[in-house]
C-alpha cells in the first residue's frame, strides 16, 4: 500500500512592509510643522523689529508668507521628500533665529527699510514653508485645485492670525521666542520617530530602526549647537562690551513696547535709551562731556553713582518751557504721559514741582530710574494713558498745572491718544489755567501735523507751536526737515504767553540755556503748518475717524533712515 506523500509547506518569514509614514502620523507631523511655521513667522518679526522697527519688519511679511504658500502649492515642486523631510525641517527651524539675526544685520546696511527685511526673512522662511507644505501635499494628494486653494487659505489665515497668540506669551530674556522655536524644532524631530520606529512593520524593520536611530537627529543636533553659539540665542552677561570696545550694553529687556535697551556709545560719548529701532532719549557721559554753568552744581547720578550730563536731545528741554507759562499762581503739579529717559520729569522735580508719571512700559520706567538718574516721582502709573485718564476723570481727583504728553516712538505715535475724545478727557485733568505740552516729530506742513494741531486747537481753544531746530532757520529749511515740534495748549480764558527764561530756569545746564534763552525764536507760524485749508473741521481726529496711523507709516520709514545716521550699524545690531 502506497504511503500518502505528506505535503509540507515551508514557512516563509514575514516580509516587512515598505517604510512609509501612516496617515495619522503624517497628520500629527503636519500639525506640529504648521504650528512651528506660525512661530517662525513670529520670530522673524521679533528679530527684525529691533533693526528695522515694527512697521518695516511687518510691511511685507504677511504678503511674503502668502506668496510662498501659494507658490509651493501650485507650482511644480517635484516628488515628496518622505522621511527626510523631518530632520531637514527640524534643522532649518533650529538654525532660523541666528539666520534671521545675521541676515537682518547685513541687509539693514542697504539703507532700505522695505527691501532689507524682505531679503532677511525670505531666504529663511522659504525652505521652512516648502518643507512644511511637503506633508500637506501628501495629505491632499488627488484633491482638486479648489480644495488645495482652500487649504492654503486656511493655513495662511491661521498662521497670520495666530501671531497675536504668540505675542501674549510671557517671553523674557532667557525664555525667548528664538529658544521656543528651537524647542519646536525638536518637537518636529520627535514626531519623526513615530514613523521611524513604532509604526514600522516587523522585527527586522524595528531592529534596523534602532541601529539607525541617530541618523535623523544628526542635522538637528548640529543646527542646535550652532544656533546656541550665536545671537540671539547665545546670551551675553550684562553689561556686555562689543568686541570693538566702542559700545557697552547695560540692560536689554523684552517688554510691552518692544526690546528696551540701555547702552553707551563711546564713539560719541553718551548713554542712550532705545526701544527697538527708536531712541527714547539719552544723556552725555564721561568727563569730556560733563560741564555745568556753576562749579558747585549737582549732577544727576545713576544707580551705580555714575555722573550724568545733559540730554542728547533738546526736544525734552523744549517741553520744560511749559514752566515759562505766565499765570497768576506758580505751577505746583505736573503729569508726564510717556516718560522716555525722564529728562523733563527730573527738571520739574528739581524745580520743586510734584510730578506724576503715566508710562505704559515698566521697563522704560525702571531704565529711567536706574540708568538716567530720575528721582522717585510723586506717583507712578504703569498703564495705557487712555484708560488712566478716563478713570481719573471719573474719580474727579485734583488737576495738574502742567501736562507733558510725549508718546512718540519708532517714527509714530499711538493714534488713540491724539483724538478729540482723549483731549476732552485730558482737559478735565488739567487745571483751568494750566498748560499741555504735546511732543510730535515729523514734517511741518504734513497731514499729520495739520491734524494734530487743529484737533488740539479745537479741544483746548488756543495753541502755540515751537521747534527744537536751529532758531532763526528759514521757512524752506524748517518745512523740509524731520524735526521735533512741541504744541503748547491751554484752555485758559487768558492768552497763552510765556515769560523770558532766567538763569534759575537753566538748572546750571548749558543745553537749557541754549534752548530756553531763545525760546521765542523757535516758534512755528500756524500758516507753515496749515497752508491753505478750506475746511479745518475736516482735519479733526476722532475715535471714529482717525487716519493718523496711516499718515505716519511713510514717516516711520523716513524716521528709520534718520536713525541709521544717528548711530553706526554695529550699535543697532547689538541688543
Coordinates of C-alpha atoms in Angstrom, one line a residue:
X1 CA 0.0 0.0 0.0
X2 CA 1.5 3.2 -1.1
X3 CA 2.0 5.7 1.6
X4 CA 0.4 9.0 1.0
X5 CA 3.0 11.6 0.4
X6 CA 2.7 14.3 3.0
X7 CA 2.9 17.7 1.6
X8 CA 4.9 20.0 3.8
X9 CA 4.9 23.7 3.1
X10 CA 8.0 25.6 4.2
X11 CA 7.2 28.6 6.3
X12 CA 8.2 31.8 4.7
X13 CA 9.3 34.6 7.0
X14 CA 7.0 37.7 7.0
X15 CA 8.2 40.4 4.7
X16 CA 8.5 43.8 6.2
X17 CA 6.2 46.4 4.6
X18 CA 7.8 49.4 3.0
X19 CA 9.0 52.1 5.3
X20 CA 6.1 54.6 4.9
X21 CA 4.5 57.1 7.1
X22 CA 1.0 56.3 8.1
X23 CA -1.6 58.9 7.6
X24 CA -2.4 59.5 11.3
X25 CA 1.3 60.1 12.0
X26 CA 1.6 62.4 8.9
X27 CA -1.4 64.4 10.3
X28 CA 0.5 64.9 13.6
X29 CA 3.7 65.8 11.9
X30 CA 2.0 68.3 9.6
X31 CA 0.1 69.9 12.5
X32 CA 3.3 70.4 14.5
X33 CA 5.0 71.7 11.4
X34 CA 2.3 74.2 10.8
X35 CA 2.4 75.4 14.4
X36 CA 6.2 75.8 14.0
X37 CA 5.7 77.8 10.8
X38 CA 3.5 80.2 12.7
X39 CA 6.1 80.6 15.4
X40 CA 8.8 81.0 12.8
X41 CA 6.9 84.0 11.4
X42 CA 6.6 85.5 14.8
X43 CA 10.4 85.0 15.4
X44 CA 11.1 86.7 12.1
X45 CA 9.2 89.8 13.2
X46 CA 10.7 89.6 16.7
X47 CA 14.3 89.5 15.3
X48 CA 13.8 92.1 12.6
X49 CA 11.9 94.7 14.7
X50 CA 15.0 95.9 16.7
X51 CA 16.8 96.5 13.4
X52 CA 14.0 97.8 11.2
X53 CA 11.2 99.0 13.5
X54 CA 7.8 97.5 13.8
X55 CA 6.3 98.9 10.6
X56 CA 9.2 97.9 8.3
X57 CA 9.5 94.5 9.9
X58 CA 5.9 93.6 9.1
X59 CA 5.2 95.6 6.0
X60 CA 5.7 92.8 3.5
X61 CA 5.9 89.8 5.9
X62 CA 2.3 88.7 5.6
X63 CA 2.3 89.1 1.8
X64 CA 5.6 87.1 1.6
X65 CA 4.2 84.2 3.6
X66 CA 1.1 84.1 1.4
X67 CA 3.1 84.2 -1.8
X68 CA 5.4 81.4 -0.6
X69 CA 2.5 79.2 0.4
X70 CA 0.7 79.7 -2.9
X71 CA 3.9 79.2 -4.9
X72 CA 4.9 75.9 -3.3
X73 CA 1.4 74.6 -3.5
X74 CA 0.5 75.2 -7.2
X75 CA 4.0 75.3 -8.9
X76 CA 5.8 72.1 -9.8
X77 CA 8.0 71.2 -6.9
X78 CA 8.9 67.5 -7.5
X79 CA 8.2 64.4 -5.6
X80 CA 7.5 64.3 -1.8
X81 CA 10.7 64.1 0.3
X82 CA 9.4 61.3 2.6
X83 CA 11.1 60.7 5.9
X84 CA 14.0 63.0 5.1
X85 CA 11.6 66.0 5.4
X86 CA 11.5 65.8 9.2
X87 CA 15.3 66.1 10.0
X88 CA 15.6 68.8 7.3
X89 CA 12.8 70.9 8.7
X90 CA 13.9 70.4 12.3
X91 CA 17.4 71.5 11.5
X92 CA 16.3 74.5 9.5
X93 CA 13.9 75.6 12.2
X94 CA 16.7 75.4 14.8
X95 CA 19.1 77.5 12.7
X96 CA 16.4 80.1 11.8
X97 CA 16.9 82.5 14.8
X98 CA 20.6 83.2 14.1
X99 CA 19.9 83.3 10.4
X100 CA 17.3 86.0 10.9
X101 CA 19.6 87.9 13.1
X102 CA 22.6 87.7 10.8
X103 CA 20.7 88.5 7.6
X104 CA 18.9 91.4 9.1
X105 CA 22.1 92.9 10.4
X106 CA 23.6 92.9 7.0
X107 CA 20.5 93.9 4.9
X108 CA 19.9 96.8 7.3
X109 CA 23.1 98.3 5.9
X110 CA 21.4 98.7 2.5
X111 CA 19.5 101.6 3.9
X112 CA 16.2 100.4 2.5
X113 CA 13.5 99.7 5.2
X114 CA 11.4 97.8 2.7
X115 CA 13.9 95.7 0.7
X116 CA 16.1 95.0 3.8
X117 CA 13.5 93.0 5.7
X118 CA 12.4 91.2 2.6
X119 CA 15.9 90.0 1.9
X120 CA 16.3 89.0 5.5
X121 CA 13.3 86.7 6.2
X122 CA 12.6 85.3 2.7
X123 CA 15.7 83.1 2.4
X124 CA 14.8 81.6 5.8
X125 CA 11.1 81.2 5.6
X126 CA 11.1 79.9 2.0
X127 CA 12.6 76.4 2.8
X128 CA 10.6 76.2 6.1
X129 CA 7.4 76.8 4.1
X130 CA 8.4 74.4 1.4
X131 CA 9.2 71.6 3.9
X132 CA 6.0 72.3 5.9
X133 CA 3.9 72.1 2.8
X134 CA 5.6 68.8 1.7
X135 CA 3.5 67.0 4.3
X136 CA 0.3 68.9 3.3
X137 CA 0.8 67.9 -0.3
X138 CA 0.9 64.2 0.7
X139 CA -2.3 64.6 2.7
X140 CA -4.1 66.4 -0.2
X141 CA -2.8 64.1 -3.0
X142 CA -5.6 63.6 -5.5
X143 CA -7.6 66.5 -4.3
X144 CA -8.9 69.2 -6.6
X145 CA -7.2 72.5 -7.1
X146 CA -10.1 74.1 -5.3
X147 CA -9.5 72.0 -2.2
X148 CA -5.8 72.8 -2.3
X149 CA -6.6 76.5 -2.6
X150 CA -8.9 76.3 0.4
X151 CA -6.3 74.5 2.4
X152 CA -3.7 77.2 1.6
X153 CA -6.2 80.0 2.6
X154 CA -6.8 78.2 5.9
X155 CA -3.0 77.8 6.6
X156 CA -2.3 81.4 5.7
X157 CA -5.2 82.7 7.9
X158 CA -4.2 80.6 10.9
X159 CA -0.5 81.4 10.5
X160 CA -1.2 85.2 10.4
X161 CA -3.9 85.4 13.0
X162 CA -2.1 83.3 15.5
X163 CA 0.6 86.0 15.8
X164 CA -1.4 87.7 18.5
X165 CA -1.4 84.4 20.5
X166 CA 2.4 84.3 20.4
X167 CA 2.5 88.0 21.5
X168 CA 0.6 87.1 24.6
X169 CA 3.2 84.6 25.7
X170 CA 5.2 86.0 28.7
X171 CA 8.6 85.8 27.0
X172 CA 11.7 87.0 28.8
X173 CA 15.4 87.4 28.2
X174 CA 16.1 83.6 28.8
X175 CA 12.8 82.1 27.7
X176 CA 12.7 84.0 24.4
X177 CA 10.9 83.3 21.1
X178 CA 14.1 82.0 19.4
X179 CA 14.6 79.5 22.3
X180 CA 10.9 78.4 21.9
X181 CA 11.4 78.0 18.2
X182 CA 14.3 75.6 18.8
X183 CA 12.1 73.6 21.2
X184 CA 9.5 73.3 18.4
X185 CA 12.2 72.2 16.1
X186 CA 12.9 69.3 18.4
X187 CA 9.1 68.6 18.6
X188 CA 9.3 68.0 14.9
X189 CA 12.2 65.6 15.4
X190 CA 10.1 63.7 18.0
X191 CA 7.2 63.3 15.5
X192 CA 9.7 61.7 13.1
X193 CA 10.3 58.8 15.4
X194 CA 6.6 57.9 15.3
X195 CA 7.1 56.7 11.7
X196 CA 10.7 55.6 12.2
X197 CA 10.1 53.1 15.0
X198 CA 6.6 52.4 16.3
X199 CA 4.8 52.1 13.0
X200 CA 7.3 50.1 11.0
X201 CA 6.2 46.6 10.5
X202 CA 8.2 43.6 11.5
X203 CA 11.1 42.7 13.8
X204 CA 13.7 43.3 11.1
X205 CA 12.4 46.8 10.4
X206 CA 12.4 47.6 14.1
X207 CA 16.0 46.3 14.6
X208 CA 17.1 48.4 11.6
X209 CA 15.4 51.4 13.0
X210 CA 17.2 51.1 16.3
X211 CA 20.5 50.8 14.5
X212 CA 19.8 54.0 12.6
X213 CA 18.2 55.9 15.4
X214 CA 21.0 58.6 15.4
X215 CA 20.7 59.5 11.7
X216 CA 17.5 61.6 11.9
X217 CA 18.9 63.7 14.8
X218 CA 22.4 64.5 13.5
X219 CA 21.4 67.6 11.5
X220 CA 19.1 69.0 14.2
X221 CA 21.8 68.5 16.9
X222 CA 24.4 70.3 14.8
X223 CA 22.0 73.0 13.9
X224 CA 21.0 73.5 17.6
X225 CA 24.7 73.7 18.7
X226 CA 25.4 76.2 16.0
X227 CA 22.3 78.3 16.9
X228 CA 23.1 78.3 20.6
X229 CA 26.6 79.6 19.9
X230 CA 25.3 82.8 18.1
X231 CA 23.0 85.7 18.8
X232 CA 20.2 85.9 19.6
X233 CA 20.0 82.6 21.4
X234 CA 23.5 83.0 22.9
X235 CA 23.1 85.2 25.9
X236 CA 25.8 87.5 26.9
X237 CA 26.3 88.5 30.6
X238 CA 25.4 92.2 31.2
X239 CA 27.0 94.6 31.0
X240 CA 28.2 93.4 27.6
X241 CA 31.1 95.2 25.8
X242 CA 31.1 94.9 22.0
X243 CA 34.3 93.4 20.5
X244 CA 35.3 96.7 19.0
X245 CA 35.2 98.3 22.5
X246 CA 33.1 101.2 21.3
X247 CA 29.7 100.0 22.7
X248 CA 28.5 98.7 26.1
X249 CA 25.0 97.3 26.7
X250 CA 23.9 97.8 30.3
X251 CA 20.4 96.4 30.0
X252 CA 18.3 94.6 27.5
X253 CA 14.7 93.7 28.4
X254 CA 11.9 92.4 26.1
X255 CA 8.9 94.4 27.2
X256 CA 5.5 95.9 26.3
X257 CA 6.6 98.3 23.6
X258 CA 9.5 96.2 22.3
X259 CA 13.0 95.5 23.4
X260 CA 14.1 98.2 25.8
X261 CA 17.9 98.7 25.7
X262 CA 20.2 100.9 27.7
X263 CA 23.6 101.3 26.0
X264 CA 26.7 103.5 26.0
X265 CA 28.2 104.7 22.7
X266 CA 31.8 105.5 23.4
X267 CA 32.3 106.9 19.9
X268 CA 30.1 109.9 20.7
X269 CA 30.2 109.7 24.4
X270 CA 26.6 109.3 25.5
X271 CA 24.3 106.8 27.2
X272 CA 21.1 106.0 25.3
X273 CA 17.7 104.5 25.9
X274 CA 16.4 102.5 23.0
X275 CA 13.0 100.9 22.2
X276 CA 13.7 98.6 19.2
X277 CA 14.8 100.9 16.5
X278 CA 13.9 104.2 18.2
X279 CA 15.9 106.3 20.6
X280 CA 13.7 107.4 23.5
X281 CA 16.4 109.6 24.9
X282 CA 20.0 109.8 26.2
X283 CA 22.5 111.7 28.3
X284 CA 26.1 112.6 27.9
X285 CA 28.6 110.7 30.0
X286 CA 32.4 110.9 30.7
X287 CA 34.4 113.8 32.0
X288 CA 34.9 115.3 28.5
X289 CA 31.2 115.7 28.1
X290 CA 30.2 116.9 31.5
X291 CA 30.0 120.6 32.3
X292 CA 27.8 122.9 34.4
X293 CA 27.3 126.6 34.5
X294 CA 28.0 126.6 38.2
X295 CA 31.0 124.9 39.8
X296 CA 29.0 123.7 42.8
X297 CA 26.2 122.3 40.7
X298 CA 24.9 118.8 41.5
X299 CA 24.9 116.2 38.8
X300 CA 22.3 113.5 38.3
X301 CA 23.6 110.1 39.1
X302 CA 22.6 106.6 38.1
X303 CA 22.2 103.6 40.5
X304 CA 25.9 103.0 40.3
X305 CA 26.6 106.6 41.3
X306 CA 27.9 107.5 37.8
X307 CA 27.6 111.2 37.0
X308 CA 25.3 112.0 34.1
X309 CA 25.3 115.1 31.8
X310 CA 22.7 116.9 29.7
X311 CA 20.2 115.3 27.4
X312 CA 21.4 114.5 23.9
X313 CA 18.1 115.8 22.6
X314 CA 16.9 119.4 23.0
X315 CA 13.3 118.4 22.4
X316 CA 12.9 117.2 26.0
X317 CA 14.3 120.6 27.3
X318 CA 11.8 122.3 25.0
X319 CA 9.0 120.6 26.9
X320 CA 10.2 122.2 30.1
X321 CA 9.2 125.6 28.6
X322 CA 5.7 124.8 30.0
X323 CA 7.1 126.3 33.2
X324 CA 7.5 129.6 31.5
X325 CA 3.8 130.0 31.0
X326 CA 2.6 133.2 32.5
X327 CA -0.1 132.6 35.1
X328 CA -1.2 134.1 38.4
X329 CA -0.2 131.2 40.6
X330 CA 3.0 129.1 40.4
X331 CA 2.9 125.6 38.8
X332 CA 2.7 123.1 41.6
X333 CA 1.8 119.8 40.0
X334 CA 2.9 118.1 36.7
X335 CA 1.9 115.0 34.9
X336 CA 4.2 113.2 32.5
X337 CA 2.5 110.9 29.9
X338 CA 5.3 108.9 28.2
X339 CA 8.4 109.0 30.3
X340 CA 11.3 108.2 28.0
X341 CA 14.6 108.8 29.8
X342 CA 12.8 111.1 32.3
X343 CA 14.6 114.3 31.3
X344 CA 11.6 116.6 31.7
X345 CA 10.4 114.8 34.8
X346 CA 13.7 115.3 36.5
X347 CA 13.7 119.0 35.7
X348 CA 10.2 119.6 37.1
X349 CA 11.2 117.7 40.3
X350 CA 14.3 119.9 40.6
X351 CA 12.2 123.0 40.4
X352 CA 10.1 121.7 43.3
X353 CA 7.0 120.6 41.2
X354 CA 5.2 117.5 42.4
X355 CA 5.5 115.2 39.4
X356 CA 3.4 112.1 38.5
X357 CA 4.1 109.6 35.8
X358 CA 1.9 107.6 33.4
X359 CA 4.0 105.1 31.4
X360 CA 2.8 102.0 29.6
X361 CA 6.1 100.2 29.7
X362 CA 7.6 99.1 33.1
X363 CA 11.0 98.5 31.5
X364 CA 11.1 102.2 30.4
X365 CA 10.3 103.4 33.9
X366 CA 12.9 101.2 35.5
X367 CA 15.5 102.3 33.0
X368 CA 14.8 106.0 33.7
X369 CA 15.2 105.3 37.4
X370 CA 18.3 103.0 37.3
X371 CA 20.3 104.4 34.5
X372 CA 19.2 108.0 33.9
X373 CA 19.1 109.3 37.5
X374 CA 15.4 110.1 37.7
X375 CA 14.3 110.6 41.3
X376 CA 11.2 108.8 42.8
X377 CA 8.1 110.6 41.3
X378 CA 5.1 111.5 43.4
X379 CA 3.1 108.7 41.8
X380 CA 3.8 106.1 39.2
X381 CA 1.1 104.6 37.0
X382 CA 2.2 101.8 34.6
X383 CA -0.6 101.5 32.1
X384 CA -2.0 102.9 28.9
X385 CA -2.7 106.7 29.3
X386 CA -6.2 106.4 27.7
X387 CA -7.6 104.1 30.5
X388 CA -5.8 106.0 33.2
X389 CA -7.1 109.4 32.2
X390 CA -10.7 108.0 31.9
X391 CA -10.5 106.7 35.4
X392 CA -9.0 109.9 36.6
X393 CA -11.9 111.9 35.1
X394 CA -14.4 109.6 36.8
X395 CA -12.8 109.9 40.2
X396 CA -12.7 113.7 40.0
X397 CA -9.4 114.0 41.8
X398 CA -7.2 117.1 41.8
X399 CA -5.9 118.5 38.5
X400 CA -2.4 119.3 37.2
X401 CA -0.9 122.6 36.3
X402 CA 1.4 121.1 33.6
X403 CA 0.8 118.0 31.5
X404 CA 3.6 116.8 29.2
X405 CA 2.4 114.4 26.5
X406 CA 5.3 112.6 24.8
X407 CA 4.4 109.3 23.3
X408 CA 6.4 109.4 20.1
X409 CA 8.4 106.2 19.4
X410 CA 9.6 104.4 16.2
X411 CA 8.5 107.1 13.8
X412 CA 4.9 107.3 15.1
X413 CA 2.6 107.9 17.9
X414 CA -0.3 105.9 19.4
X415 CA -3.2 107.3 17.4
X416 CA -5.8 106.7 20.1
X417 CA -4.0 109.3 22.3
X418 CA -4.5 112.0 19.7
X419 CA -8.3 112.1 19.3
X420 CA -10.6 114.9 20.3
X421 CA -12.3 112.4 22.8
X422 CA -8.9 111.9 24.5
X423 CA -8.1 115.6 24.6
X424 CA -11.6 116.2 26.1
X425 CA -10.9 113.9 29.0
X426 CA -7.3 115.2 29.4
X427 CA -8.7 118.7 29.6
X428 CA -10.7 117.8 32.7
X429 CA -7.4 116.6 34.3
X430 CA -5.8 119.9 33.6
X431 CA -6.3 122.9 35.8
X432 CA -8.3 125.8 34.4
X433 CA -5.3 127.9 33.8
X434 CA -2.8 125.1 33.2
X435 CA -0.8 124.1 30.1
X436 CA -0.4 121.0 28.0
X437 CA 2.8 120.3 26.1
X438 CA 2.4 117.7 23.3
X439 CA 5.6 116.5 21.6
X440 CA 5.3 115.5 17.9
X441 CA 8.0 114.6 15.5
X442 CA 7.6 114.8 11.7
X443 CA 7.5 117.3 8.8
X444 CA 6.0 120.7 9.4
X445 CA 3.1 121.0 7.0
X446 CA 2.4 117.3 6.8
X447 CA -1.1 115.9 7.1
X448 CA -0.2 114.5 10.5
X449 CA 1.0 117.9 11.8
X450 CA -2.1 119.7 10.4
X451 CA -4.5 117.2 12.0
X452 CA -2.8 117.2 15.4
X453 CA -2.6 121.0 15.5
X454 CA -6.2 121.6 14.5
X455 CA -7.5 118.8 16.9
X456 CA -5.6 120.3 19.8
X457 CA -6.7 123.9 18.9
X458 CA -10.3 122.8 18.7
X459 CA -10.1 120.9 22.0
X460 CA -8.3 123.5 24.1
X461 CA -9.0 126.7 22.4
X462 CA -5.5 128.1 21.9
X463 CA -2.2 126.5 20.9
X464 CA 1.3 127.7 20.0
X465 CA 4.0 125.6 18.4
X466 CA 7.7 125.6 18.9
X467 CA 10.5 123.6 17.3
X468 CA 13.9 122.3 18.5
X469 CA 15.7 123.0 15.3
X470 CA 18.2 125.9 14.8
X471 CA 16.5 129.1 15.9
X472 CA 16.0 131.6 13.1
X473 CA 16.1 128.9 10.4
X474 CA 14.4 130.0 7.1
X475 CA 10.9 128.6 6.4
X476 CA 12.3 126.5 3.5
X477 CA 14.6 124.7 5.9
X478 CA 12.0 124.1 8.5
X479 CA 9.5 122.7 6.2
X480 CA 11.9 120.2 4.6
X481 CA 13.4 118.6 7.7
X482 CA 12.1 115.8 10.0
X483 CA 12.0 117.8 13.3
X484 CA 10.5 117.8 16.8
X485 CA 7.7 120.1 17.5
X486 CA 6.0 120.8 20.8
X487 CA 2.4 122.0 20.8
X488 CA 1.7 124.2 23.9
X489 CA -2.1 124.5 24.5
X490 CA -4.3 125.9 27.2
X491 CA -8.0 126.3 27.9
X492 CA -7.4 129.4 30.0
X493 CA -9.5 132.5 29.2
X494 CA -6.3 134.5 29.2
X495 CA -4.0 134.4 26.1
X496 CA -1.2 131.8 26.3
X497 CA 2.0 133.8 26.9
X498 CA 5.5 132.9 28.2
X499 CA 7.8 134.8 30.4
X500 CA 11.5 135.2 29.4
X501 CA 13.7 132.4 30.8
X502 CA 16.2 133.3 33.5
X503 CA 19.3 131.7 35.0
X504 CA 17.4 129.6 37.6
X505 CA 15.4 128.0 34.8
X506 CA 18.6 126.6 33.3
X507 CA 19.4 124.4 36.4
X508 CA 23.1 125.1 35.6
X509 CA 22.7 123.4 32.2
X510 CA 24.2 124.9 29.1
X511 CA 21.8 123.0 27.0
X512 CA 18.8 124.5 28.8
X513 CA 20.3 127.9 28.4
X514 CA 20.8 127.2 24.7
X515 CA 17.2 126.1 24.2
X516 CA 15.2 128.4 26.6
X517 CA 17.1 131.6 26.2
X518 CA 15.9 131.9 22.6
X519 CA 12.6 130.2 23.1
X520 CA 10.6 132.9 21.4
X521 CA 12.7 132.5 18.2
X522 CA 11.7 128.8 18.0
X523 CA 8.0 129.5 17.4
X524 CA 6.5 127.9 14.3
X525 CA 3.9 130.1 12.5
X526 CA 0.5 128.5 12.1
X527 CA 0.4 129.1 8.3
X528 CA 3.6 126.9 7.9
X529 CA 1.7 124.0 9.4
X530 CA -1.8 124.6 7.9
X531 CA -1.0 126.0 4.5
X532 CA -4.2 126.8 2.5
X533 CA -7.0 124.9 4.2
X534 CA -10.6 125.4 3.2
X535 CA -12.4 123.5 5.9
X536 CA -10.5 123.0 9.2
X537 CA -13.2 120.8 10.7
X538 CA -12.4 118.0 8.2
X539 CA -9.0 117.6 9.9
X540 CA -10.3 116.9 13.4
X541 CA -9.1 113.5 14.6
X542 CA -11.8 111.4 16.4
X543 CA -12.2 107.9 17.6
X544 CA -14.4 107.1 14.6
X545 CA -12.2 109.0 12.0
X546 CA -8.5 108.7 12.8
X547 CA -6.2 108.3 9.8
X548 CA -3.2 109.4 11.9
X549 CA -1.7 105.9 11.9
X550 CA -1.9 105.6 8.1
X551 CA -0.4 109.0 7.6
X552 CA 2.6 108.2 9.8
X553 CA 3.5 105.0 8.0
X554 CA 5.7 106.8 5.5
X555 CA 7.0 109.0 8.3
X556 CA 8.1 105.9 10.2
X557 CA 10.2 104.7 7.3
X558 CA 11.7 108.2 7.0
X559 CA 12.4 108.1 10.7
X560 CA 14.2 104.8 10.3
X561 CA 16.5 106.3 7.7
X562 CA 17.2 109.2 10.1
X563 CA 18.0 106.9 13.0
X564 CA 20.5 105.0 10.8
X565 CA 22.6 108.2 10.6
X566 CA 22.5 108.8 14.3
X567 CA 24.3 105.6 15.4
X568 CA 26.6 103.2 13.5
X569 CA 25.3 99.9 12.2
X570 CA 27.0 97.8 14.9
X571 CA 25.1 99.7 17.6
X572 CA 21.7 98.9 16.1
X573 CA 22.7 95.2 15.5
X574 CA 23.7 94.7 19.2
X575 CA 20.8 94.2 21.6

